[in-house]
mmCIF file of C-alpha atoms in Angstrom:
data_model
loop_
_atom_site.group_PDB
_atom_site.id
_atom_site.type_symbol
_atom_site.label_atom_id
_atom_site.label_comp_id
_atom_site.label_asym_id
_atom_site.label_seq_id
_atom_site.Cartn_x
_atom_site.Cartn_y
_atom_site.Cartn_z
ATOM 1 C CA MET A 12 -0.063 0.271 -0.108
ATOM 2 C CA THR A 13 1.085 3.659 -0.909
ATOM 3 C CA ASP A 14 2.033 5.394 2.270
ATOM 4 C CA ALA A 15 2.142 9.115 2.734
ATOM 5 C CA ILE A 16 6.301 9.145 2.380
ATOM 6 C CA ASP A 17 5.590 7.276 -1.395
ATOM 7 C CA LYS A 18 3.331 9.950 -1.900
ATOM 8 C CA ALA A 19 5.559 12.410 -1.037
ATOM 9 C CA ALA A 20 8.982 11.266 -3.165
ATOM 10 C CA GLY A 21 6.251 10.619 -6.332
ATOM 11 C CA LEU A 22 6.413 6.463 -5.606
ATOM 12 C CA SER A 23 4.001 4.221 -7.046
ATOM 13 C CA PRO A 24 3.959 0.231 -6.668
ATOM 14 C CA GLU A 25 5.218 -0.027 -10.699
ATOM 15 C CA ASP A 26 8.546 2.084 -9.437
ATOM 16 C CA ALA A 27 11.848 -0.196 -8.611
ATOM 17 C CA LEU A 28 12.560 1.980 -6.003
ATOM 18 C CA TYR A 29 8.912 1.380 -4.378
ATOM 19 C CA ALA A 30 10.028 -2.126 -4.064
ATOM 20 C CA THR A 31 13.879 -1.656 -3.139
ATOM 21 C CA ARG A 32 11.716 0.942 0.302
ATOM 22 C CA ARG A 33 9.815 -2.144 0.785
ATOM 23 C CA PHE A 34 13.381 -4.148 1.334
ATOM 24 C CA ARG A 35 13.053 -2.798 5.108
ATOM 25 C CA PRO A 36 9.427 -2.980 6.104
ATOM 26 C CA GLU A 37 10.299 -2.438 9.517
ATOM 27 C CA PHE A 38 11.393 1.545 8.070
ATOM 28 C CA VAL A 39 7.996 1.663 5.931
ATOM 29 C CA ASP A 40 5.607 0.267 9.190
ATOM 30 C CA GLY A 41 7.894 2.232 11.356
ATOM 31 C CA ALA A 42 7.554 5.500 9.630
ATOM 32 C CA GLU A 43 4.058 5.326 9.115
ATOM 33 C CA LEU A 44 3.217 4.510 13.168
ATOM 34 C CA CYS A 45 5.538 7.613 13.804
ATOM 35 C CA ARG A 46 3.709 9.649 11.769
ATOM 36 C CA LEU A 47 0.320 8.720 13.102
ATOM 37 C CA SER A 48 2.067 8.732 16.683
ATOM 38 C CA VAL A 49 2.712 12.902 16.125
ATOM 39 C CA LEU A 50 -0.253 13.642 14.260
ATOM 40 C CA LYS A 51 -3.169 11.583 14.921
ATOM 41 C CA PRO A 52 -2.312 10.815 18.694
ATOM 42 C CA ALA A 53 -4.841 8.558 20.961
ATOM 43 C CA ASN A 54 -3.533 11.187 23.880
ATOM 44 C CA ASP A 55 -3.138 14.229 22.097
ATOM 45 C CA GLN A 56 -1.906 16.272 24.921
ATOM 46 C CA GLY A 57 -4.536 19.095 24.123
ATOM 47 C CA LEU A 58 -2.485 19.961 20.861
ATOM 48 C CA VAL A 59 -5.522 18.857 18.573
ATOM 49 C CA ALA A 60 -5.200 17.858 15.209
ATOM 50 C CA ASP A 61 -5.763 20.900 13.451
ATOM 51 C CA LEU A 62 -2.913 22.448 15.084
ATOM 52 C CA ARG A 63 -0.527 19.656 14.569
ATOM 53 C CA LEU A 64 -1.390 19.533 10.710
ATOM 54 C CA ALA A 65 -1.107 23.451 10.898
ATOM 55 C CA LEU A 66 2.762 22.951 12.018
ATOM 56 C CA ALA A 67 3.246 19.950 10.226
ATOM 57 C CA GLN A 68 2.528 21.814 6.537
ATOM 58 C CA ARG A 69 4.504 24.984 8.175
ATOM 59 C CA ILE A 70 7.668 22.646 8.535
ATOM 60 C CA ALA A 71 7.059 20.964 5.390
ATOM 61 C CA ALA A 72 7.102 24.759 3.740
ATOM 62 C CA LEU A 73 10.702 25.335 5.726
ATOM 63 C CA ASN A 74 11.781 22.598 3.836
ATOM 64 C CA ALA A 75 10.600 23.578 0.531
ATOM 65 C CA ASP A 76 8.704 20.158 0.310
ATOM 66 C CA HIS A 77 5.913 21.118 -1.801
ATOM 67 C CA ALA A 78 4.572 17.409 -2.073
ATOM 68 C CA LEU A 79 3.927 17.462 1.441
ATOM 69 C CA VAL A 80 2.834 20.866 1.946
ATOM 70 C CA GLN A 81 -0.114 20.255 -0.260
ATOM 71 C CA ASP A 82 -0.421 16.736 1.967
ATOM 72 C CA TYR A 83 -0.946 18.187 4.869
ATOM 73 C CA ALA A 84 -3.074 21.165 3.766
ATOM 74 C CA ALA A 85 -5.247 19.289 1.837
ATOM 75 C CA GLN A 86 -5.448 17.136 5.154
ATOM 76 C CA LEU A 87 -6.496 20.487 7.052
ATOM 77 C CA ALA A 88 -8.637 21.154 5.040
ATOM 78 C CA GLN A 89 -10.823 17.990 5.898
ATOM 79 C CA GLY A 90 -11.041 19.185 9.639
ATOM 80 C CA GLN A 91 -12.383 22.314 10.943
ATOM 81 C CA PRO A 92 -9.095 24.926 10.851
ATOM 82 C CA THR A 93 -9.895 28.172 11.780
ATOM 83 C CA PRO A 94 -8.777 31.254 10.063
ATOM 84 C CA THR A 95 -5.606 31.883 12.800
ATOM 85 C CA VAL A 96 -5.186 27.609 12.428
ATOM 86 C CA LEU A 97 -4.599 28.111 8.257
ATOM 87 C CA ALA A 98 -2.536 31.141 9.044
ATOM 88 C CA LEU A 99 0.003 29.498 11.021
ATOM 89 C CA ALA A 100 -0.330 26.431 8.438
ATOM 90 C CA ALA A 101 1.186 29.564 5.974
ATOM 91 C CA GLY A 102 3.526 30.691 7.534
ATOM 92 C CA GLU A 103 1.938 33.797 9.157
ATOM 93 C CA THR A 104 4.388 35.190 12.511
ATOM 94 C CA ARG A 105 1.989 37.847 13.567
ATOM 95 C CA LEU A 106 0.039 35.639 15.538
ATOM 96 C CA ALA A 107 -2.041 35.597 18.941
ATOM 97 C CA GLU A 108 -0.234 33.900 21.852
ATOM 98 C CA PRO A 109 0.358 31.014 22.341
ATOM 99 C CA LEU A 110 0.471 30.471 18.620
ATOM 100 C CA ALA A 111 3.019 33.079 18.242
ATOM 101 C CA THR A 112 5.300 31.338 20.421
ATOM 102 C CA LEU A 113 4.583 27.981 19.106
ATOM 103 C CA ALA A 114 5.320 29.208 15.638
ATOM 104 C CA ARG A 115 8.288 30.759 16.458
ATOM 105 C CA HIS A 116 10.181 27.440 18.433
ATOM 106 C CA VAL A 117 8.661 25.665 15.264
ATOM 107 C CA ASP A 118 10.448 27.686 12.882
ATOM 108 C CA PHE A 119 13.423 28.133 14.950
ATOM 109 C CA VAL A 120 14.133 24.321 15.606
ATOM 110 C CA THR A 121 13.394 23.461 11.896
ATOM 111 C CA LEU A 122 16.025 25.885 10.346
ATOM 112 C CA THR A 123 18.710 26.353 13.177
ATOM 113 C CA PRO A 124 18.772 23.374 15.650
ATOM 114 C CA ALA A 125 22.501 23.901 16.379
ATOM 115 C CA SER A 126 21.320 27.568 18.171
ATOM 116 C CA ALA A 127 18.681 26.018 20.276
ATOM 117 C CA GLU A 128 18.954 26.591 24.469
ATOM 118 C CA ALA A 129 17.021 26.150 27.784
ATOM 119 C CA GLY A 130 15.541 29.884 27.061
ATOM 120 C CA ASP A 131 13.518 28.345 24.235
ATOM 121 C CA ILE A 132 11.608 25.582 26.131
ATOM 122 C CA ARG A 133 11.442 28.355 29.097
ATOM 123 C CA ARG A 134 9.671 30.573 26.652
ATOM 124 C CA LEU A 135 6.883 27.832 25.866
ATOM 125 C CA GLU A 136 6.538 27.324 29.408
ATOM 126 C CA ALA A 137 5.616 31.057 29.677
ATOM 127 C CA ALA A 138 3.190 30.799 27.022
ATOM 128 C CA GLY A 139 1.600 28.432 28.933
ATOM 129 C CA LEU A 140 3.117 24.800 27.484
ATOM 130 C CA THR A 141 3.212 21.854 29.741
ATOM 131 C CA SER A 142 6.196 19.381 30.090
ATOM 132 C CA PRO A 143 4.129 16.641 27.925
ATOM 133 C CA GLN A 144 3.190 19.361 25.720
ATOM 134 C CA ILE A 145 6.526 20.519 25.146
ATOM 135 C CA VAL A 146 7.593 17.005 24.364
ATOM 136 C CA ALA A 147 4.803 15.915 22.158
ATOM 137 C CA LEU A 148 5.316 19.283 20.133
ATOM 138 C CA SER A 149 9.309 18.564 19.861
ATOM 139 C CA GLU A 150 8.121 15.118 18.389
ATOM 140 C CA LEU A 151 6.072 16.774 15.899
ATOM 141 C CA ILE A 152 8.518 19.139 14.632
ATOM 142 C CA ALA A 153 11.331 16.641 14.334
ATOM 143 C CA PHE A 154 9.178 13.634 12.810
ATOM 144 C CA VAL A 155 8.292 16.035 9.889
ATOM 145 C CA ASN A 156 11.906 17.096 9.771
ATOM 146 C CA PHE A 157 12.694 13.064 9.021
ATOM 147 C CA GLN A 158 9.891 12.784 6.673
ATOM 148 C CA THR A 159 11.156 15.567 4.354
ATOM 149 C CA LYS A 160 14.830 14.538 4.741
ATOM 150 C CA VAL A 161 13.543 10.612 3.656
ATOM 151 C CA ALA A 162 11.471 12.132 1.034
ATOM 152 C CA ALA A 163 14.290 14.434 -0.648
ATOM 153 C CA GLY A 164 16.711 11.541 -0.639
ATOM 154 C CA LEU A 165 14.635 9.205 -2.069
ATOM 155 C CA ARG A 166 13.426 11.575 -4.791
ATOM 156 C CA LEU A 167 17.390 11.819 -5.401
ATOM 157 C CA MET A 168 17.431 8.574 -6.508
ATOM 158 C CA GLU A 169 14.339 8.307 -8.641
ATOM 159 C CA LEU A 170 16.139 11.492 -10.616
ATOM 160 C CA SER A 171 19.678 9.541 -10.995
ATOM 161 C CA MET B 24 49.164 14.719 9.663
ATOM 162 C CA ILE B 25 46.708 15.596 12.667
ATOM 163 C CA PRO B 26 46.353 14.825 15.812
ATOM 164 C CA SER B 27 44.301 11.450 16.495
ATOM 165 C CA VAL B 28 41.350 12.042 18.933
ATOM 166 C CA LYS B 29 39.537 10.270 20.682
ATOM 167 C CA LEU B 30 36.697 11.539 22.511
ATOM 168 C CA LYS B 31 34.864 10.722 25.777
ATOM 169 C CA PRO B 32 30.955 10.441 26.556
ATOM 170 C CA LEU B 33 29.178 13.333 27.385
ATOM 171 C CA VAL B 34 26.697 13.614 30.279
ATOM 172 C CA TRP B 35 23.122 15.174 28.908
ATOM 173 C CA HIS B 36 20.765 16.835 31.152
ATOM 174 C CA PRO B 37 17.502 17.933 30.244
ATOM 175 C CA HIS B 38 15.715 21.355 30.378
ATOM 176 C CA ILE B 39 12.426 19.716 31.618
ATOM 177 C CA ALA B 40 11.950 17.430 34.907
ATOM 178 C CA PRO B 41 12.085 13.981 33.589
ATOM 179 C CA VAL B 42 8.777 11.545 34.360
ATOM 180 C CA ASP B 43 9.214 9.978 37.894
ATOM 181 C CA VAL B 44 9.131 6.752 37.702
ATOM 182 C CA SER B 45 7.093 6.679 40.932
ATOM 183 C CA ASP B 46 4.634 8.942 39.437
ATOM 184 C CA ALA B 47 4.569 6.982 35.981
ATOM 185 C CA THR B 48 1.311 6.049 34.602
ATOM 186 C CA PRO B 49 0.985 2.868 33.010
ATOM 187 C CA GLU B 50 1.538 3.790 29.463
ATOM 188 C CA GLN B 51 4.677 5.606 30.364
ATOM 189 C CA ILE B 52 5.807 2.757 32.599
ATOM 190 C CA GLU B 53 5.030 0.677 29.601
ATOM 191 C CA ALA B 54 6.850 3.059 27.150
ATOM 192 C CA MET B 55 10.125 3.304 29.015
ATOM 193 C CA LYS B 56 10.566 -0.869 28.811
ATOM 194 C CA VAL B 57 11.811 0.350 25.321
ATOM 195 C CA THR B 58 14.814 1.875 25.506
ATOM 196 C CA PRO B 59 17.227 2.559 22.859
ATOM 197 C CA SER B 60 19.712 0.231 22.626
ATOM 198 C CA ASN B 61 18.147 -1.594 24.943
ATOM 199 C CA LYS B 62 20.066 0.632 27.460
ATOM 200 C CA LYS B 63 18.586 1.397 31.277
ATOM 201 C CA ILE B 64 16.318 4.043 32.019
ATOM 202 C CA SER B 65 18.284 7.424 31.371
ATOM 203 C CA GLU B 66 16.983 10.699 31.898
ATOM 204 C CA TYR B 67 16.705 10.655 28.124
ATOM 205 C CA VAL B 68 13.931 8.147 28.501
ATOM 206 C CA ARG B 69 12.190 9.704 31.244
ATOM 207 C CA THR B 70 11.918 12.795 29.304
ATOM 208 C CA LEU B 71 10.475 11.339 26.481
ATOM 209 C CA ALA B 72 8.032 9.594 28.256
ATOM 210 C CA HIS B 73 6.108 12.400 28.794
ATOM 211 C CA ASP B 74 4.644 11.740 25.071
ATOM 212 C CA PRO B 75 4.778 8.084 25.618
ATOM 213 C CA GLU B 76 3.103 7.364 22.090
ATOM 214 C CA SER B 77 6.016 9.040 19.994
ATOM 215 C CA TYR B 78 8.610 7.819 22.223
ATOM 216 C CA VAL B 79 7.410 4.023 21.193
ATOM 217 C CA ALA B 80 6.564 4.360 17.902
ATOM 218 C CA ARG B 81 9.866 6.243 17.083
ATOM 219 C CA THR B 82 12.376 4.165 19.291
ATOM 220 C CA VAL B 83 11.081 1.424 17.567
ATOM 221 C CA LEU B 84 11.798 3.121 14.310
ATOM 222 C CA PHE B 85 15.456 3.975 15.223
ATOM 223 C CA ASN B 86 16.346 1.124 16.779
ATOM 224 C CA ALA B 87 15.592 -0.677 13.112
ATOM 225 C CA ILE B 88 17.299 1.857 11.347
ATOM 226 C CA MET B 89 20.607 1.660 13.167
ATOM 227 C CA TYR B 90 20.554 -1.636 14.357
ATOM 228 C CA VAL B 91 18.996 -4.261 11.914
ATOM 229 C CA GLU B 92 20.665 -6.568 10.179
ATOM 230 C CA GLY B 93 22.269 -6.836 6.624
ATOM 231 C CA GLY B 94 22.325 -4.350 4.104
ATOM 232 C CA LEU B 95 24.734 -1.107 4.941
ATOM 233 C CA GLN B 96 27.384 -1.445 7.005
ATOM 234 C CA HIS B 97 26.841 -0.397 10.583
ATOM 235 C CA ALA B 98 30.012 1.737 10.479
ATOM 236 C CA ASP B 99 28.796 3.982 7.492
ATOM 237 C CA ARG B 100 25.123 4.328 9.362
ATOM 238 C CA GLU B 101 27.372 5.816 12.246
ATOM 239 C CA LEU B 102 28.986 8.194 9.570
ATOM 240 C CA GLY B 103 26.073 9.072 8.578
ATOM 241 C CA ALA B 104 24.636 9.616 12.086
ATOM 242 C CA LEU B 105 27.540 11.497 12.905
ATOM 243 C CA GLY B 106 27.670 13.800 9.733
ATOM 244 C CA ALA B 107 24.078 14.849 10.405
ATOM 245 C CA SER B 108 24.546 15.316 14.167
ATOM 246 C CA ILE B 109 27.578 17.760 13.231
ATOM 247 C CA ALA B 110 25.344 19.502 10.643
ATOM 248 C CA ASN B 111 22.595 19.936 13.102
ATOM 249 C CA GLY B 112 24.928 21.009 15.820
ATOM 250 C CA CYS B 113 24.016 18.255 18.582
ATOM 251 C CA LYS B 114 27.297 17.666 20.453
ATOM 252 C CA PHE B 115 25.902 15.090 22.434
ATOM 253 C CA CYS B 116 24.927 12.534 19.653
ATOM 254 C CA ALA B 117 27.793 13.959 17.671
ATOM 255 C CA VAL B 118 29.968 12.428 20.524
ATOM 256 C CA VAL B 119 28.149 8.853 20.598
ATOM 257 C CA HIS B 120 27.862 7.973 17.410
ATOM 258 C CA ALA B 121 31.903 9.571 16.422
ATOM 259 C CA ARG B 122 32.354 6.911 19.428
ATOM 260 C CA ARG B 123 30.566 4.026 18.147
ATOM 261 C CA HIS B 124 32.456 4.548 14.584
ATOM 262 C CA ALA B 125 35.801 4.666 16.106
ATOM 263 C CA HIS B 126 34.790 1.240 18.022
ATOM 264 C CA LEU B 127 33.116 -0.225 15.004
ATOM 265 C CA THR B 128 36.111 0.857 12.520
ATOM 266 C CA GLN B 129 38.937 0.113 15.484
ATOM 267 C CA SER B 130 40.386 3.399 14.172
ATOM 268 C CA ASP B 131 39.827 7.323 14.649
ATOM 269 C CA ASP B 132 41.044 8.536 11.802
ATOM 270 C CA VAL B 133 37.304 9.028 10.323
ATOM 271 C CA VAL B 134 36.279 10.975 13.759
ATOM 272 C CA SER B 135 39.923 12.843 13.690
ATOM 273 C CA ALA B 136 39.326 14.271 10.218
ATOM 274 C CA LEU B 137 35.801 15.657 11.070
ATOM 275 C CA TYR B 138 37.075 16.863 14.524
ATOM 276 C CA PHE B 139 39.258 18.770 12.424
ATOM 277 C CA ASP B 140 37.017 20.204 10.101
ATOM 278 C CA LYS B 141 38.884 18.087 7.377
ATOM 279 C CA PRO B 142 37.049 16.312 5.198
ATOM 280 C CA ALA B 143 39.339 15.974 2.429
ATOM 281 C CA LEU B 144 41.343 13.663 4.397
ATOM 282 C CA LEU B 145 38.462 10.738 3.972
ATOM 283 C CA ALA B 146 38.626 7.872 1.774
ATOM 284 C CA PRO B 147 36.526 8.236 -1.107
ATOM 285 C CA ARG B 148 33.329 6.344 0.342
ATOM 286 C CA ASP B 149 33.472 8.111 3.733
ATOM 287 C CA ALA B 150 33.981 11.481 2.286
ATOM 288 C CA ALA B 151 30.804 10.539 -0.020
ATOM 289 C CA ILE B 152 28.666 9.485 2.935
ATOM 290 C CA GLU B 153 29.931 12.386 5.280
ATOM 291 C CA ARG B 154 29.172 15.126 1.994
ATOM 292 C CA PHE B 155 25.397 13.452 1.255
ATOM 293 C CA ALA B 156 25.008 13.185 5.192
ATOM 294 C CA ARG B 157 25.907 17.329 5.769
ATOM 295 C CA ARG B 158 23.980 18.335 2.495
ATOM 296 C CA LEU B 159 20.900 16.317 3.317
ATOM 297 C CA SER B 160 20.227 17.914 6.933
ATOM 298 C CA ALA B 161 20.229 21.199 5.718
ATOM 299 C CA VAL B 162 16.950 22.697 5.636
ATOM 300 C CA PRO B 163 15.970 23.110 3.012
ATOM 301 C CA SER B 164 17.924 20.097 1.621
ATOM 302 C CA GLN B 165 21.180 21.088 -0.420
ATOM 303 C CA ALA B 166 21.605 17.212 -1.440
ATOM 304 C CA THR B 167 22.216 16.448 -5.067
ATOM 305 C CA LYS B 168 22.065 13.989 -7.737
ATOM 306 C CA GLU B 169 25.322 14.044 -7.894
ATOM 307 C CA ASP B 170 25.754 13.222 -4.270
ATOM 308 C CA ILE B 171 23.527 10.035 -4.761
ATOM 309 C CA ALA B 172 25.872 9.452 -7.865
ATOM 310 C CA ALA B 173 29.032 9.501 -5.684
ATOM 311 C CA LEU B 174 27.790 7.170 -3.136
ATOM 312 C CA ARG B 175 27.123 4.579 -5.943
ATOM 313 C CA SER B 176 30.411 5.132 -7.496
ATOM 314 C CA ALA B 177 31.806 4.163 -4.027
ATOM 315 C CA GLY B 178 29.958 0.924 -4.605
ATOM 316 C CA MET B 179 26.744 1.426 -2.793
ATOM 317 C CA ASP B 180 23.804 -0.425 -4.458
ATOM 318 C CA ASP B 181 20.163 1.319 -3.848
ATOM 319 C CA LYS B 182 19.233 -0.904 -0.851
ATOM 320 C CA GLU B 183 22.158 0.451 1.077
ATOM 321 C CA ILE B 184 21.414 3.951 0.034
ATOM 322 C CA VAL B 185 17.927 3.382 1.251
ATOM 323 C CA ASP B 186 19.403 2.696 4.443
ATOM 324 C CA LEU B 187 21.562 5.442 4.373
ATOM 325 C CA ILE B 188 18.961 8.300 3.822
ATOM 326 C CA HIS B 189 17.039 6.623 6.563
ATOM 327 C CA ALA B 190 20.247 6.724 9.258
ATOM 328 C CA ILE B 191 20.713 10.644 8.347
ATOM 329 C CA SER B 192 16.932 11.408 8.564
ATOM 330 C CA ILE B 193 16.630 9.821 11.701
ATOM 331 C CA PHE B 194 19.418 12.220 13.215
ATOM 332 C CA GLY B 195 17.605 15.155 11.872
ATOM 333 C CA TRP B 196 14.713 13.846 14.165
ATOM 334 C CA ALA B 197 16.680 12.698 17.433
ATOM 335 C CA ASN B 198 19.418 15.809 17.078
ATOM 336 C CA ARG B 199 15.868 18.023 17.413
ATOM 337 C CA LEU B 200 15.123 16.467 20.561
ATOM 338 C CA MET B 201 18.851 15.664 22.442
ATOM 339 C CA HIS B 202 20.043 19.891 21.472
ATOM 340 C CA VAL B 203 16.563 21.079 22.080
ATOM 341 C CA LEU B 204 15.140 19.169 25.166
ATOM 342 C CA GLY B 205 18.324 19.309 27.118
ATOM 343 C CA HIS B 206 22.564 20.119 27.261
ATOM 344 C CA ALA B 207 25.175 18.192 26.935
ATOM 345 C CA ASP B 208 28.695 18.446 29.413
ATOM 346 C CA SER B 209 31.552 16.495 30.569
ATOM 347 C CA GLY B 210 29.865 15.832 33.484
ATOM 348 C CA LYS B 211 32.608 16.907 35.808
#
């Protein structure tokens, strides 16, 4: 079955690389379980599905992954996104709190993880995030950065 | 010639209070049984156990990518992990995976070349892996078809390249946890 990474990388079952990917079923199944664990967890820790999809779309855009941006935007459109959440998804920075702090954190950890420091976590706490929310947010940011890299690597293999 | 570097392990300290095992929910207790490389319950595991679902899913995937048998040599996966960790600025992960690479290859040469930022000293296969790791780790990715061609020229087949892509990418994930949720020091 075609999954989110195949879609992002433009792979279909006829492609040789589609079969090569399945030489590692534990990577394919594992990545899909991870996707569900950060985008549709049983316990969302108070970070609702639309917010998670909006942040995922934003991270995909920072990675210039147009296929994943479209995929997340389409999933978000199937929910009940508010105009504010749509603005967050589209990369807006002028947002009310706590979304402004969330957006800043997501952009910064995606683009310049090396500069992260304790103060960045304190900002999230000051914006009202709990420890479970901070961890869940971190996993979401990190997952989408993983997903865009796998897709980027597979696309290059298809091109060469 | 450059000096040979032997790195000492670092100690990781979280920026948030880890889950206290005596207060943990049944789901958190269950999650903490799945640990990276099957080591004991570290502060890192207890910190990530705040969100047990993502912790379990990621750790299972991480262990498969880094330790599953066959395919890309383990030392090459460690070099991918090391290159990504340097690019992403995660000192803790860089030291862990530099040490694993040195152990697996019984040589400090690759780690020393990277420590002194002299990738030109690497053998062609190591250079191709390190370059691809660095460029795929950039946001957006700077990796090119030529990087894939260099891996193929170094003798890597498509299954091995898929393994390498995953080893680099999972550190795009792990580095954004370790270096964001905590900091590393020498423990002294």
